[in-house]
Coordinates of C-alpha atoms in Angstrom, one line a residue:
M1 CA -22.0 -16.2 -34.0
K2 CA -18.5 -17.1 -35.2
K3 CA -17.0 -14.0 -33.6
T4 CA -18.6 -14.9 -30.3
V5 CA -17.2 -18.4 -30.4
V6 CA -13.7 -17.1 -31.3
L7 CA -13.8 -14.5 -28.5
F8 CA -14.9 -17.2 -26.1
I9 CA -12.0 -19.5 -27.1
L10 CA -9.5 -16.7 -26.8
M11 CA -10.7 -15.7 -23.4
T12 CA -10.6 -19.4 -22.3
M13 CA -7.0 -19.7 -23.6
I14 CA -5.9 -16.5 -21.8
I15 CA -7.4 -17.7 -18.5
A16 CA -6.0 -21.2 -18.9
N17 CA -2.5 -19.8 -19.5
G18 CA -2.7 -17.6 -16.4
F19 CA -2.5 -14.3 -18.2
A20 CA -5.8 -12.8 -17.1
Q21 CA -5.2 -10.4 -14.3
K22 CA -7.5 -8.6 -12.0
K23 CA -7.1 -4.9 -11.6
P24 CA -4.4 -4.2 -9.0
L25 CA -5.6 -3.1 -5.6
V26 CA -2.6 -0.8 -5.1
D27 CA -2.0 2.4 -7.2
V28 CA 1.7 2.2 -7.4
D29 CA 2.0 5.5 -9.4
K30 CA 0.1 7.3 -6.7
A31 CA 2.2 5.8 -4.0
F32 CA 5.5 6.7 -5.6
D33 CA 4.2 10.2 -6.5
F34 CA 3.6 10.8 -2.8
A35 CA 6.9 9.2 -1.8
A36 CA 8.7 11.5 -4.1
K37 CA 7.1 14.5 -2.6
Q38 CA 7.9 13.4 0.9
Y39 CA 11.5 12.5 0.1
T40 CA 12.0 15.8 -1.8
N41 CA 11.2 17.5 1.5
M42 CA 13.4 15.0 3.4
L43 CA 16.4 15.8 1.2
A44 CA 15.8 19.5 1.6
S45 CA 15.9 19.1 5.4
H46 CA 18.9 16.8 5.4
Q47 CA 21.9 18.7 3.9
D48 CA 24.4 17.1 6.3
L49 CA 25.6 13.8 4.8
T50 CA 26.7 12.6 8.3
K51 CA 23.1 12.7 9.6
F52 CA 21.0 9.9 8.2
P53 CA 17.2 10.0 8.6
Q54 CA 16.1 7.4 11.1
S55 CA 12.8 8.2 12.8
T56 CA 11.0 10.7 15.0
K57 CA 11.8 11.6 18.6
P58 CA 9.1 11.4 21.2
N59 CA 8.8 15.2 21.2
G60 CA 8.2 15.1 17.4
E61 CA 11.6 16.3 16.2
P62 CA 13.5 14.4 13.5
Y63 CA 15.7 11.7 14.8
D64 CA 18.9 11.2 12.8
R65 CA 21.8 8.7 13.2
T66 CA 25.4 8.5 12.0
S67 CA 26.7 6.1 9.4
E68 CA 27.8 3.6 12.1
W69 CA 24.1 2.9 12.9
W70 CA 22.7 -0.3 11.4
C71 CA 19.9 1.6 9.5
S72 CA 22.2 4.1 7.7
G73 CA 21.9 2.4 4.3
F74 CA 18.1 2.5 4.0
F75 CA 17.8 6.2 3.1
G76 CA 20.2 5.9 0.2
G77 CA 18.5 2.6 -0.8
S78 CA 15.1 4.3 -0.9
L79 CA 16.5 7.1 -3.1
W80 CA 17.7 4.5 -5.6
Y81 CA 14.2 3.0 -5.6
L82 CA 12.8 6.5 -6.3
Y83 CA 15.3 6.9 -9.2
E84 CA 14.4 3.4 -10.5
Y85 CA 10.8 4.2 -10.6
T86 CA 10.9 7.8 -11.8
Q87 CA 14.1 7.9 -13.8
G88 CA 14.5 11.4 -12.5
D89 CA 18.2 12.5 -12.6
S90 CA 17.9 14.4 -9.4
W91 CA 17.1 11.2 -7.5
K92 CA 20.2 9.6 -9.1
V93 CA 22.4 12.4 -7.9
A94 CA 20.9 12.3 -4.4
A95 CA 21.2 8.5 -4.2
D96 CA 24.8 8.6 -5.2
K97 CA 25.7 11.2 -2.6
W98 CA 24.0 9.3 0.2
T99 CA 25.5 6.0 -0.9
R100 CA 29.1 7.3 -1.0
A101 CA 28.5 8.9 2.4
L102 CA 28.7 5.3 3.7
D103 CA 32.1 4.5 2.2
K104 CA 34.0 4.3 5.5
E105 CA 31.6 1.6 6.8
K106 CA 33.2 -0.9 4.4
Y107 CA 35.9 -1.3 7.0
N108 CA 33.5 -1.7 9.9
K109 CA 34.1 -5.2 11.5
S110 CA 32.1 -4.4 14.7
T111 CA 28.6 -5.1 13.1
H112 CA 26.8 -7.9 11.4
D113 CA 24.5 -5.4 9.6
L114 CA 26.8 -4.4 6.7
G115 CA 24.3 -5.9 4.3
F116 CA 21.7 -3.3 5.4
M117 CA 24.3 -0.6 5.6
L118 CA 26.1 -1.2 2.3
Y119 CA 24.2 -3.6 0.1
C120 CA 20.9 -1.6 0.2
P121 CA 22.5 1.6 -1.2
Y122 CA 25.6 0.3 -3.1
G123 CA 23.9 -2.9 -4.3
N124 CA 20.8 -1.1 -5.7
G125 CA 23.0 1.6 -7.1
Y126 CA 25.1 -0.9 -9.0
R127 CA 22.1 -3.0 -10.1
I128 CA 20.4 0.1 -11.6
T129 CA 23.4 2.0 -13.0
Q130 CA 26.2 -0.6 -13.4
N131 CA 28.5 2.1 -11.9
K132 CA 31.7 0.1 -11.2
D133 CA 32.6 2.6 -8.4
Y134 CA 30.1 0.7 -6.3
I135 CA 31.8 -2.7 -6.5
E136 CA 34.9 -2.2 -4.3
P137 CA 33.0 -0.9 -1.2
M138 CA 30.8 -4.0 -1.4
V139 CA 33.7 -6.4 -1.8
T140 CA 35.6 -4.8 1.0
G141 CA 32.5 -4.6 3.2
A142 CA 31.5 -8.3 2.6
N143 CA 35.0 -9.3 3.7
S144 CA 34.7 -7.2 6.8
L145 CA 31.4 -9.0 7.5
A146 CA 33.0 -12.4 7.0
T147 CA 35.4 -11.7 9.8
R148 CA 32.4 -12.1 12.2
F149 CA 32.0 -15.7 11.1
N150 CA 33.6 -18.1 13.5
P151 CA 33.9 -21.7 12.3
A152 CA 33.9 -23.0 15.9
Y153 CA 30.3 -21.8 16.1
G154 CA 29.3 -22.0 12.5
L155 CA 27.5 -18.7 12.5
I156 CA 28.1 -15.0 12.0
K157 CA 28.2 -13.3 15.4
S158 CA 25.6 -10.6 15.8
W159 CA 26.7 -8.5 18.8
D160 CA 30.0 -8.3 20.5
K161 CA 28.5 -7.9 23.9
H162 CA 25.1 -9.1 25.2
A163 CA 23.8 -10.1 28.6
D164 CA 24.3 -13.9 29.3
C165 CA 25.3 -14.6 25.7
E166 CA 28.8 -15.7 24.8
Y167 CA 28.0 -15.8 21.1
P168 CA 24.6 -14.1 20.3
V169 CA 23.0 -14.6 16.9
I170 CA 19.8 -12.8 16.0
I171 CA 17.3 -13.8 13.2
D172 CA 17.9 -10.3 11.6
N173 CA 21.3 -11.7 10.5
M174 CA 19.5 -13.7 7.7
M175 CA 19.0 -10.4 5.9
N176 CA 22.8 -9.8 5.4
L177 CA 23.4 -13.0 3.6
E178 CA 22.3 -11.6 0.3
F179 CA 25.3 -9.3 0.5
L180 CA 27.7 -12.2 0.8
F181 CA 26.1 -14.0 -2.1
W182 CA 26.4 -11.0 -4.4
V183 CA 30.1 -10.5 -3.6
A184 CA 30.7 -14.2 -3.8
K185 CA 29.4 -14.2 -7.4
Q186 CA 31.2 -11.0 -8.2
T187 CA 34.6 -12.2 -7.0
K188 CA 34.1 -16.0 -7.4
D189 CA 34.9 -16.3 -3.7
K190 CA 33.3 -19.6 -2.6
R191 CA 34.3 -18.9 1.0
L192 CA 31.6 -16.1 1.2
Y193 CA 29.0 -18.4 -0.4
D194 CA 29.8 -21.2 2.1
I195 CA 29.6 -18.8 5.1
A196 CA 26.1 -17.7 4.0
V197 CA 24.9 -21.3 3.6
T198 CA 26.5 -22.5 6.8
H199 CA 24.9 -19.6 8.7
A200 CA 21.5 -20.2 7.2
D201 CA 21.6 -23.9 7.9
N202 CA 22.5 -23.5 11.5
T203 CA 20.0 -20.8 12.0
M204 CA 17.3 -23.1 10.5
K205 CA 18.3 -25.8 13.0
H206 CA 18.2 -23.7 16.1
H207 CA 16.2 -20.5 15.6
F208 CA 12.8 -22.1 14.9
R209 CA 10.0 -23.8 16.8
K210 CA 7.9 -26.6 15.4
D211 CA 5.3 -24.2 14.2
F212 CA 8.0 -22.2 12.2
S213 CA 7.9 -19.2 14.5
S214 CA 11.3 -17.8 15.3
Y215 CA 13.2 -16.9 18.4
H216 CA 14.8 -13.5 18.2
V217 CA 18.2 -14.4 19.8
V218 CA 20.0 -17.7 20.1
C219 CA 23.1 -17.8 22.4
Y220 CA 25.7 -20.3 21.3
L221 CA 28.6 -22.2 22.8
P222 CA 31.5 -23.6 20.7
G223 CA 30.5 -26.6 18.6
T224 CA 27.2 -24.8 17.5
K225 CA 25.7 -25.8 20.9
V226 CA 22.7 -23.8 22.0
F227 CA 23.1 -22.2 25.4
R228 CA 19.8 -20.2 25.4
Q229 CA 17.0 -19.2 23.1
K230 CA 15.5 -15.8 24.0
T231 CA 14.2 -12.4 22.8
H232 CA 15.6 -8.9 22.9
Q233 CA 13.1 -6.9 21.0
G234 CA 10.1 -9.2 21.3
A235 CA 7.5 -9.4 24.0
A236 CA 8.8 -12.6 25.6
D237 CA 11.3 -15.5 25.0
S238 CA 8.4 -17.6 23.8
S239 CA 6.7 -15.0 21.7
A240 CA 6.8 -14.4 17.9
W241 CA 8.2 -10.9 17.4
A242 CA 6.6 -9.7 14.2
R243 CA 9.6 -8.1 12.5
G244 CA 11.7 -11.1 13.4
Q245 CA 9.3 -13.4 11.5
A246 CA 9.5 -11.0 8.6
W247 CA 13.3 -11.1 8.6
A248 CA 13.1 -14.9 8.6
V249 CA 10.7 -15.4 5.7
Y250 CA 12.6 -12.8 3.6
G251 CA 15.9 -14.4 4.5
Y252 CA 14.9 -17.9 3.5
T253 CA 13.2 -16.8 0.4
L254 CA 16.5 -15.2 -0.7
M255 CA 18.3 -18.3 0.3
Y256 CA 16.2 -20.3 -2.1
R257 CA 16.7 -17.7 -4.9
E258 CA 20.4 -17.9 -4.5
T259 CA 20.9 -21.6 -4.1
K260 CA 17.7 -23.2 -5.5
D261 CA 17.9 -25.7 -2.5
K262 CA 14.3 -26.7 -1.9
K263 CA 14.8 -27.0 1.9
Y264 CA 15.0 -23.2 2.0
L265 CA 11.8 -22.8 0.0
K266 CA 10.1 -25.2 2.4
Q267 CA 11.4 -23.2 5.3
A268 CA 10.2 -19.9 3.8
E269 CA 6.7 -21.3 3.1
G270 CA 6.5 -22.7 6.6
I271 CA 7.2 -19.3 8.1
A272 CA 4.9 -17.6 5.7
N273 CA 2.0 -20.0 6.5
F274 CA 2.6 -19.4 10.3
V275 CA 2.2 -15.7 9.7
I276 CA -0.7 -15.7 7.3
N277 CA -2.7 -18.3 9.3
H278 CA -2.0 -16.8 12.7
P279 CA -5.2 -16.0 14.6
N280 CA -3.8 -12.7 15.8
L281 CA -3.0 -11.3 12.3
P282 CA -5.4 -8.4 11.9
A283 CA -7.9 -8.2 9.0
D284 CA -5.9 -5.5 7.3
K285 CA -2.8 -7.8 7.4
V286 CA -0.6 -5.3 9.2
P287 CA 0.6 -7.2 12.2
Y288 CA 0.8 -6.2 15.9
W289 CA 4.4 -5.6 16.9
D290 CA 4.4 -9.1 18.4
F291 CA 2.0 -11.8 17.4
D292 CA 1.5 -12.6 21.1
R293 CA 0.4 -9.1 21.9
P294 CA -2.9 -8.6 20.1
G295 CA -4.5 -5.2 20.6
E296 CA -1.2 -3.4 21.1
E297 CA 0.7 -1.3 18.5
R298 CA 0.9 -2.3 14.9
D299 CA 4.2 -2.5 13.0
A300 CA 4.1 -1.1 9.5
S301 CA 7.7 -2.0 9.1
A302 CA 7.0 -5.7 9.6
A303 CA 4.2 -5.5 7.1
A304 CA 6.4 -3.8 4.5
V305 CA 9.1 -6.6 4.9
F306 CA 6.4 -9.3 4.8
A307 CA 4.9 -7.8 1.7
S308 CA 8.2 -7.7 -0.2
A309 CA 9.1 -11.2 0.9
F310 CA 5.7 -12.7 0.1
L311 CA 5.7 -11.2 -3.4
E312 CA 9.0 -12.8 -4.2
L313 CA 8.0 -16.0 -2.5
S314 CA 4.9 -16.1 -4.7
T315 CA 7.1 -16.4 -7.8
F316 CA 8.8 -19.5 -6.4
S317 CA 5.9 -21.3 -4.7
K318 CA 3.5 -23.5 -6.8
K319 CA 1.0 -24.6 -4.1
N320 CA 0.7 -21.2 -2.3
K321 CA 1.4 -18.7 -5.1
D322 CA -1.9 -17.0 -4.9
L323 CA -2.0 -17.0 -1.1
Y324 CA 1.3 -15.2 -0.8
F325 CA 0.6 -12.7 -3.6
N326 CA -2.9 -11.9 -2.3
T327 CA -1.7 -11.4 1.2
A328 CA 1.1 -9.1 0.1
E329 CA -1.3 -7.2 -2.0
Q330 CA -3.6 -6.7 1.0
M331 CA -0.7 -5.6 3.1
L332 CA 0.4 -3.0 0.5
A333 CA -3.2 -1.8 0.1
S334 CA -3.3 -1.2 3.8
L335 CA 0.0 0.5 4.0
A336 CA -0.9 2.7 1.0
S337 CA -4.1 3.8 2.8
P338 CA -4.5 6.9 5.0
A339 CA -4.4 4.5 8.0
Y340 CA -0.6 4.0 7.5
T341 CA 0.5 6.5 4.9
A342 CA 1.2 10.0 6.3
N343 CA -0.2 13.3 5.1
L344 CA 2.0 15.3 2.8
N345 CA 4.5 17.5 4.7
E346 CA 3.9 15.6 7.9
N347 CA 5.5 12.7 9.7
N348 CA 8.9 14.4 9.4
N349 CA 8.6 13.5 5.7
F350 CA 8.7 9.8 6.2
I351 CA 6.2 7.9 4.1
L352 CA 4.7 5.4 6.6
K353 CA 3.4 5.8 10.1
H354 CA 2.9 3.3 12.9
S355 CA 6.1 1.3 13.1
V356 CA 7.7 -0.2 16.2
G357 CA 11.5 -0.4 16.7
H358 CA 12.3 -1.8 20.2
K359 CA 9.3 -1.7 22.5
P360 CA 10.9 -3.4 25.5
A361 CA 13.5 -0.6 25.5
K362 CA 10.8 2.0 25.0
S363 CA 12.4 3.0 21.8
E364 CA 10.7 4.0 18.5
I365 CA 7.2 3.0 19.4
N366 CA 4.3 3.9 17.0
T367 CA 6.5 6.1 14.9
P368 CA 7.9 6.3 11.3
I369 CA 11.1 4.3 10.8
V370 CA 13.4 4.5 7.8
Y371 CA 13.5 0.8 7.0
A372 CA 9.7 0.7 6.8
D373 CA 9.8 3.1 3.9
Y374 CA 12.6 1.2 2.2
Y375 CA 10.9 -2.2 2.2
Y376 CA 7.6 -0.5 1.3
L377 CA 9.1 1.0 -1.8
E378 CA 10.8 -2.3 -2.6
A379 CA 7.5 -4.1 -2.3
L380 CA 5.8 -1.6 -4.5
L381 CA 8.4 -2.1 -7.2
R382 CA 8.0 -5.9 -7.0
Y383 CA 4.2 -5.6 -7.1
K384 CA 4.4 -3.3 -10.2
K385 CA 6.5 -5.9 -12.0
L386 CA 4.2 -8.7 -11.1
T387 CA 1.0 -6.9 -12.1
A388 CA 2.3 -5.4 -15.3
I389 CA 0.3 -6.5 -18.3

């Protein structure tokens, strides 16, 4: 009788302290084992360090891009995640090669995507190995990115040329602010910190509707005056492009992490709630490519970004912690299922199927895309840490 009472008290204490955990829905070991097999094949088929895996052509052939392309850093970043999980030396060697293959992009001042291109591979490489060789390319690259910030507009310019836009800024830009924060801390350069905060604040003012959905593109005039709010990759100027909402919630979650300013947490939660409560979000939680186009193609890449962002957001949010974690878990469970995970030796050795890049331009529709794999692996690692007992 005494043993029963003691056990009951212990179980009550465990539950009260939040340590009781249900069995994870996602088998992370199985997911990484498959990813390692696919990417072993990917490495075997990609010996040329100037041809970065991107997607699949309409005829089924592999589609590669050069280092100047905004997605060039995701492959190296994924290799670092595989090394982080497996601790296999071969992954470390491969990740280092594909990271250093991007070195010249640290001088690239023609793109706002240097966070994707440099921080994903170099940043993860440094975080995992503490290899000081990775610091300088990031410092140089962040300063190249900072040249695209114009104080007259108060934002980092996205594209140098775009129809009817003097100064276009896209929601994707939020993802590159983490890069500036890291280098600001590394070098004690407050200028980079201030650029990130100013960009995020002005984006928060002008990129969002009252329901927390985001425009894809905002065209600015000097004085941070809005000329036009529109889309480029979404279905319509008034629609909610799925991956854009994912960039947004991820971006403001990292803004809260780096600054601890609660306005960013409120913004991230508002975006998350818009997504999770949207009537057009499918039951499996993998969104349509645009929330205003139900019944059309799903976007696994958006789900992967959402899952990673929601998992981190769940560690900051008190009121909606379980909602964000459970939604992310459902997304990951769907992505890890045969509905979205490829068969071994298929899909040009990418992990996930069914992503959408730029449907209005008829580009990368219902296909694997390298950044879907990257954020999927990142989300799996975050999930593993949060579910570890």
